[in-house]
C-alpha cells in the first residue's frame, strides 16, 4: 500500500515542477462556487500552501487515515447510539448481507436514497455498515466518503459555536478523507474518485494534496468508468445510459479543472500574494520581486498574479537609492504592466495600474487612452478578484468597487494641477472666446452656436440659462419655470392637459431649479489686448468638472444635437405627465389625489431639468476639451525640462492615493449613500416650494436667430435629464454635509474625501452630459442604474 502512496507523492512532486501546464482561469468560478461555496472554512493561512508542499504530505494523510480509524468507529458508535437506545454495532446489523457486486450497488443506492429523503444520520450509519462489511468495495467506501463530506458541510453551517461547528466538520472531513483514500487504493484509475478526494482535501485546507488529486484526475492513463465506483450515477433513472463512459471521464476531468481553478483563485493565489507581500516587508522588495516572479510563472493565467509581478517590480523601483533615476526601471515595470493589460483586457485594476505608470513616465496620451479603455470596458472583472493586497478594494458589490476605481481615472491630472503655482493656475483659467469658438466650430460646420451670443444673453438677462419648449419649432426662450408652465398649459393644452396648472403650484420647484443661477464659477472679461475672455473661478465647484472627467474622451457636441436631445427627453416626460394626469381624480380632497401628487410633481421636476438650456454646460465642455489639451502640453514640457529624472516622490504622487482611497472599509459604502441620496434629492426637490422671482419676461427669438433649431429631428436621441445648476447646488450641499471644505486655493485633493467628491462629481456630470453618463454607467452599472 505504501508503494502506491509514494508513487502518488512523487507524482505530486513532478506536477509541482511543471505548474505552467495548468490553465486555471476564473471562468469556472461562479459555476463551482455552489460546490465549494457551501463550505465555509476558517479564515487564515493554511500550513499547507502550494509553495511548501513536501513529499511526505500524501503519506501523512494516509497515516492520519490509519490513526483516525479507531476514532471513526467511536464516532460512529456515538452517532448511532443515541438514535437506538440499545446500540447497534456495525457487526451486529440485522441487514441482510449482500452477496454480489450488484447487491452492494443496490444496497448503496438504497442508502443514498435514504440520505436524499433526509434521514442523513441513518444513511451515514448504514453506509458505514456497508463499508465495513465490504472493505474491498469501492462503491461502499466512496459512499461513506461522499456522505461524510456532505455531513461536514452541514456541520459547518449548523448550530453551535464556531468552535463546535469547526470541530464537528473537521471530524467528518477526516472520516471522508479516510474513506476516499481507501477508495483510491481500491480503484487508483478512477478519475471520479480523484476529483472527490481533491474536493475534500480542498475543504480540509490541504491545498497541496488537493492540487495533486486534481492533477492526477487529468493524467490517469486508462481511466475506468466513473459510474462503476459511484452509485450516484443513474440513481433516478437512466442518466447513466445517456452518456458514455468516455464522456463521464471527460466530465469528471472538467470538474477537476473547474475545482482547481476555483481553488487557485480563492485559496492558493490570495495565500501566495500575502506571502509575497510578507516577504517583501520582512526581507525587502528585491526578494519579494523574485518570489512574485515565481508565483507569476506558476499561474500564468490569473490576472492577480500577473499584476502582482508588476506591482512588486514597482515596489522594488521605489526602494532604489534616491540618487537613481527610475525611468529605465519603470520602463521594465511598464513592460510587465502592458503585458498584463493585454492578457487581461477586462481587469480594471490592471488598467488603473497601467495608466498611472504611463502617467508617471510622462506618456500622457497613452495614459489617457488607457483611462478611456477602462471607462468604456464592457463587463469589467470585479476588482475584488485581482486587487493587491487582496481585499484592498472594498465595497458592498461589484458596481461599488468599480466606482471607487473609476475615480482613479478621473483624478490622474489632479496631482499635476496641484503642483502648479497659483499664478500659473490662474493664467490657465483664462480662455479667449475665439479659442472656445474654435473648439465649437470643430464639431459644427453650421456654427449654430456662438459664444458672443452667450455673452450678450448673459449681459442682457443676468442669467446663464433659459427653458425650451419641446413642442414649439422656434427657439422660444422661457426665462423661468413658471413661464414654461403657463406656456405649456396655454399653447399646448392637449399635450399636458390644462388642469396641470391647477395641480402644480407655479412657484413649485423654482427654488431647487433656480437657486443656483448665480454668476459664480464663470465670468466674462478682457485681456490686455481688449480680447474677450472667459475665466473660471477655481473656488467654484464648476471648476472641478474641468479636470475630473477629461480622460473620458467626451467632447463638445453640436448645439442642434443638444437641443434635440432636450426636445426628445421633454416630449417623453410630457407623455408620462399626461398619462398620470388622466387618472388623477377631480376631487382634490380624495386620498388618491394626494397620493398621485408627489409623482406628478416629480415628473414635472424632471421635465424642468430636461428642458433647461444652460450655457455654462456648453462653455464648460468646450473649455474642458481645450484646457485638457493645454494641460497635457504643459505636463509634457515640464517632463522634458526635468530631463526625465523620475524620483520616488514622483511615483508616490501618482500611486499613493491607492492607500487612502482603496483601503477604507466603509469608503465606497458611504459613496454609495451619497449617490443614493443624490437620487433622492432629485425626487424630493419637487416638493419644495419657494418664492416666485416675479420674473414674467418671455423672450421670443425666431428660428432664424439660431439656425440650428430647425435642423435635426432624430427621435433616436435620448439621455437623462440635463441640468447643471441643480447639480452644482446639490454638490455644494453635499460637500457641506460631508464636512469637506472645498479647497479655497482651488487645488484638487486626492484624499479619501476627494474620492467621495469625485463620485459625486461623476454623478453630477451625468446630469451635465448624457453621453458621459453612458460611459460611467457601463463602468459602475450596478451603482448608477440602481
Ligand atoms: Zn411651445
Short mmCIF file of N, CA and C in Angstrom, two decimals, residues 268-345:
data_model
loop_
_atom_site.label_atom_id
_atom_site.label_comp_id
_atom_site.label_asym_id
_atom_site.label_seq_id
_atom_site.Cartn_x
_atom_site.Cartn_y
_atom_site.Cartn_z
N UNK A 268 -5.37 29.51 -3.25
CA UNK A 268 -3.93 29.48 -3.48
C UNK A 268 -3.34 30.87 -3.74
N UNK A 269 -3.98 31.59 -4.65
CA UNK A 269 -3.40 32.87 -5.04
C UNK A 269 -3.44 33.91 -3.90
N UNK A 270 -4.57 34.07 -3.21
CA UNK A 270 -4.53 35.03 -2.10
C UNK A 270 -3.45 34.69 -1.07
N UNK A 271 -3.27 33.37 -0.81
CA UNK A 271 -2.22 32.97 0.13
C UNK A 271 -0.86 33.35 -0.44
N UNK A 272 -0.67 33.04 -1.71
CA UNK A 272 0.62 33.33 -2.34
C UNK A 272 0.90 34.83 -2.35
N UNK A 273 -0.12 35.63 -2.67
CA UNK A 273 0.08 37.08 -2.72
C UNK A 273 0.45 37.62 -1.35
N UNK A 274 -0.25 37.16 -0.34
CA UNK A 274 0.06 37.64 1.01
C UNK A 274 1.46 37.23 1.43
N UNK A 275 1.82 36.05 1.02
CA UNK A 275 3.16 35.57 1.38
C UNK A 275 4.23 36.44 0.71
N UNK A 276 3.99 36.76 -0.54
CA UNK A 276 4.96 37.61 -1.25
C UNK A 276 5.05 38.99 -0.58
N UNK A 277 3.90 39.53 -0.21
CA UNK A 277 3.92 40.84 0.45
C UNK A 277 4.64 40.76 1.79
N UNK A 278 4.44 39.64 2.50
CA UNK A 278 5.15 39.45 3.77
C UNK A 278 6.65 39.40 3.55
N UNK A 279 7.04 38.65 2.53
CA UNK A 279 8.47 38.52 2.23
C UNK A 279 9.06 39.89 1.90
N UNK A 280 8.32 40.65 1.10
CA UNK A 280 8.80 41.98 0.72
C UNK A 280 8.96 42.87 1.95
N UNK A 281 8.01 42.74 2.86
CA UNK A 281 8.07 43.57 4.06
C UNK A 281 9.24 43.15 4.96
N UNK A 282 9.41 41.83 5.10
CA UNK A 282 10.43 41.34 6.04
C UNK A 282 11.83 41.29 5.43
N UNK A 283 11.91 41.02 4.14
CA UNK A 283 13.24 40.82 3.55
C UNK A 283 13.53 41.77 2.40
N UNK A 284 12.69 42.72 2.17
CA UNK A 284 12.98 43.71 1.14
C UNK A 284 12.25 43.42 -0.17
N UNK A 285 12.08 44.50 -0.94
CA UNK A 285 11.32 44.41 -2.20
C UNK A 285 12.02 43.54 -3.23
N UNK A 286 13.35 43.50 -3.18
CA UNK A 286 14.07 42.69 -4.17
C UNK A 286 13.69 41.21 -4.02
N UNK A 287 13.63 40.76 -2.78
CA UNK A 287 13.27 39.37 -2.51
C UNK A 287 11.80 39.13 -2.88
N UNK A 288 10.97 40.10 -2.51
CA UNK A 288 9.55 39.99 -2.83
C UNK A 288 9.33 39.91 -4.34
N UNK A 289 10.12 40.69 -5.06
CA UNK A 289 10.00 40.70 -6.51
C UNK A 289 10.35 39.34 -7.10
N UNK A 290 11.40 38.75 -6.56
CA UNK A 290 11.81 37.42 -7.04
C UNK A 290 10.68 36.41 -6.84
N UNK A 291 10.11 36.44 -5.64
CA UNK A 291 9.04 35.49 -5.33
C UNK A 291 7.81 35.75 -6.21
N UNK A 292 7.52 37.01 -6.42
CA UNK A 292 6.36 37.36 -7.24
C UNK A 292 6.53 36.79 -8.64
N UNK A 293 7.76 36.85 -9.12
CA UNK A 293 8.05 36.33 -10.45
C UNK A 293 7.77 34.83 -10.50
N UNK A 294 8.18 34.16 -9.44
CA UNK A 294 7.98 32.71 -9.39
C UNK A 294 6.48 32.39 -9.36
N UNK A 295 5.76 33.14 -8.56
CA UNK A 295 4.31 32.92 -8.49
C UNK A 295 3.67 33.18 -9.86
N UNK A 296 4.15 34.23 -10.52
CA UNK A 296 3.60 34.58 -11.83
C UNK A 296 3.83 33.45 -12.83
N UNK A 297 4.96 32.78 -12.71
CA UNK A 297 5.23 31.66 -13.61
C UNK A 297 4.31 30.48 -13.30
N UNK A 298 3.96 30.34 -12.03
CA UNK A 298 3.09 29.22 -11.64
C UNK A 298 1.65 29.40 -12.11
N UNK A 299 1.21 30.65 -12.16
CA UNK A 299 -0.19 30.91 -12.53
C UNK A 299 -0.24 31.91 -13.69
N UNK A 300 0.17 31.47 -14.86
CA UNK A 300 0.25 32.43 -15.97
C UNK A 300 -1.11 32.97 -16.39
N UNK A 301 -2.18 32.30 -15.99
CA UNK A 301 -3.50 32.71 -16.49
C UNK A 301 -4.34 33.45 -15.46
N UNK A 302 -3.73 33.87 -14.38
CA UNK A 302 -4.51 34.59 -13.37
C UNK A 302 -4.08 36.05 -13.30
N UNK A 303 -5.08 36.92 -13.45
CA UNK A 303 -4.81 38.36 -13.52
C UNK A 303 -4.09 38.85 -12.26
N UNK A 304 -4.57 38.44 -11.10
CA UNK A 304 -3.99 38.99 -9.88
C UNK A 304 -2.50 38.67 -9.78
N UNK A 305 -2.15 37.47 -10.19
CA UNK A 305 -0.77 37.05 -10.08
C UNK A 305 0.13 37.82 -11.05
N UNK A 306 -0.37 38.04 -12.25
CA UNK A 306 0.41 38.80 -13.22
C UNK A 306 0.53 40.27 -12.78
N UNK A 307 -0.53 40.75 -12.16
CA UNK A 307 -0.48 42.11 -11.62
C UNK A 307 0.53 42.17 -10.48
N UNK A 308 0.54 41.14 -9.65
CA UNK A 308 1.49 41.07 -8.53
C UNK A 308 2.92 41.25 -9.02
N UNK A 309 3.20 40.62 -10.13
CA UNK A 309 4.54 40.71 -10.71
C UNK A 309 4.91 42.17 -10.99
N UNK A 310 4.01 42.88 -11.65
CA UNK A 310 4.28 44.28 -11.96
C UNK A 310 4.28 45.14 -10.70
N UNK A 311 3.38 44.82 -9.80
CA UNK A 311 3.24 45.56 -8.55
C UNK A 311 4.53 45.49 -7.73
N UNK A 312 5.08 44.28 -7.60
CA UNK A 312 6.30 44.11 -6.82
C UNK A 312 7.48 44.74 -7.53
N UNK A 313 7.45 44.73 -8.84
CA UNK A 313 8.51 45.38 -9.60
C UNK A 313 8.53 46.88 -9.29
N UNK A 314 7.35 47.45 -9.21
CA UNK A 314 7.26 48.87 -8.89
C UNK A 314 7.74 49.14 -7.46
N UNK A 315 7.36 48.25 -6.54
CA UNK A 315 7.83 48.37 -5.16
C UNK A 315 9.36 48.41 -5.13
N UNK A 316 9.93 47.52 -5.92
CA UNK A 316 11.39 47.43 -5.98
C UNK A 316 11.98 48.75 -6.51
N UNK A 317 11.38 49.27 -7.57
CA UNK A 317 11.86 50.52 -8.16
C UNK A 317 11.78 51.67 -7.15
N UNK A 318 10.70 51.69 -6.41
CA UNK A 318 10.53 52.76 -5.41
C UNK A 318 11.61 52.69 -4.33
N UNK A 319 12.05 51.49 -4.04
CA UNK A 319 13.02 51.33 -2.95
C UNK A 319 14.46 51.60 -3.37
N UNK A 320 14.69 51.93 -4.63
CA UNK A 320 16.07 52.18 -5.09
C UNK A 320 16.65 53.42 -4.42
N UNK A 321 17.96 53.52 -4.47
CA UNK A 321 18.65 54.68 -3.90
C UNK A 321 18.09 55.98 -4.50
N UNK A 322 17.97 56.98 -3.64
CA UNK A 322 17.32 58.24 -4.05
C UNK A 322 18.01 58.90 -5.24
N UNK A 323 19.31 58.68 -5.39
CA UNK A 323 20.05 59.35 -6.46
C UNK A 323 19.80 58.72 -7.83
N UNK A 324 19.16 57.56 -7.82
CA UNK A 324 18.98 56.83 -9.09
C UNK A 324 17.73 57.31 -9.82
N UNK A 325 17.89 57.57 -11.10
CA UNK A 325 16.74 57.90 -11.94
C UNK A 325 15.94 56.61 -12.20
N UNK A 326 14.66 56.69 -11.94
CA UNK A 326 13.83 55.48 -12.06
C UNK A 326 13.39 55.16 -13.48
N UNK A 327 13.60 56.08 -14.39
CA UNK A 327 12.97 55.94 -15.71
C UNK A 327 13.19 54.57 -16.35
N UNK A 328 14.46 54.16 -16.42
CA UNK A 328 14.76 52.90 -17.11
C UNK A 328 14.10 51.73 -16.41
N UNK A 329 14.12 51.77 -15.06
CA UNK A 329 13.49 50.68 -14.30
C UNK A 329 11.99 50.66 -14.52
N UNK A 330 11.42 51.88 -14.56
CA UNK A 330 9.97 51.95 -14.75
C UNK A 330 9.55 51.42 -16.12
N UNK A 331 10.44 51.59 -17.08
CA UNK A 331 10.15 51.04 -18.42
C UNK A 331 9.99 49.52 -18.33
N UNK A 332 10.82 48.94 -17.50
CA UNK A 332 10.73 47.48 -17.34
C UNK A 332 9.39 47.12 -16.67
N UNK A 333 9.05 47.89 -15.63
CA UNK A 333 7.75 47.65 -14.97
C UNK A 333 6.61 47.82 -15.97
N UNK A 334 6.78 48.84 -16.81
CA UNK A 334 5.74 49.12 -17.79
C UNK A 334 5.54 47.93 -18.73
N UNK A 335 6.64 47.28 -19.09
CA UNK A 335 6.52 46.11 -19.97
C UNK A 335 5.65 45.04 -19.31
N UNK A 336 5.89 44.80 -18.02
CA UNK A 336 5.05 43.82 -17.30
C UNK A 336 3.60 44.26 -17.27
N UNK A 337 3.41 45.56 -16.97
CA UNK A 337 2.04 46.08 -16.86
C UNK A 337 1.31 46.00 -18.20
N UNK A 338 2.05 46.33 -19.26
CA UNK A 338 1.44 46.28 -20.59
C UNK A 338 1.02 44.86 -20.95
N UNK A 339 1.93 43.95 -20.64
CA UNK A 339 1.64 42.55 -20.94
C UNK A 339 0.40 42.10 -20.17
N UNK A 340 0.34 42.49 -18.90
CA UNK A 340 -0.81 42.10 -18.08
C UNK A 340 -2.10 42.73 -18.61
N UNK A 341 -2.00 44.00 -19.01
CA UNK A 341 -3.19 44.70 -19.51
C UNK A 341 -3.71 44.06 -20.79
N UNK A 342 -2.77 43.58 -21.61
CA UNK A 342 -3.19 42.91 -22.85
C UNK A 342 -3.80 41.54 -22.56
N UNK A 343 -3.17 40.84 -21.62
CA UNK A 343 -3.63 39.48 -21.32
C UNK A 343 -4.97 39.50 -20.59
N UNK A 344 -5.22 40.56 -19.83
CA UNK A 344 -6.46 40.63 -19.05
C UNK A 344 -7.19 41.93 -19.36
N UNK A 345 -7.78 41.98 -20.56
CA UNK A 345 -8.38 43.24 -21.02
C UNK A 345 -9.58 43.68 -20.20
#
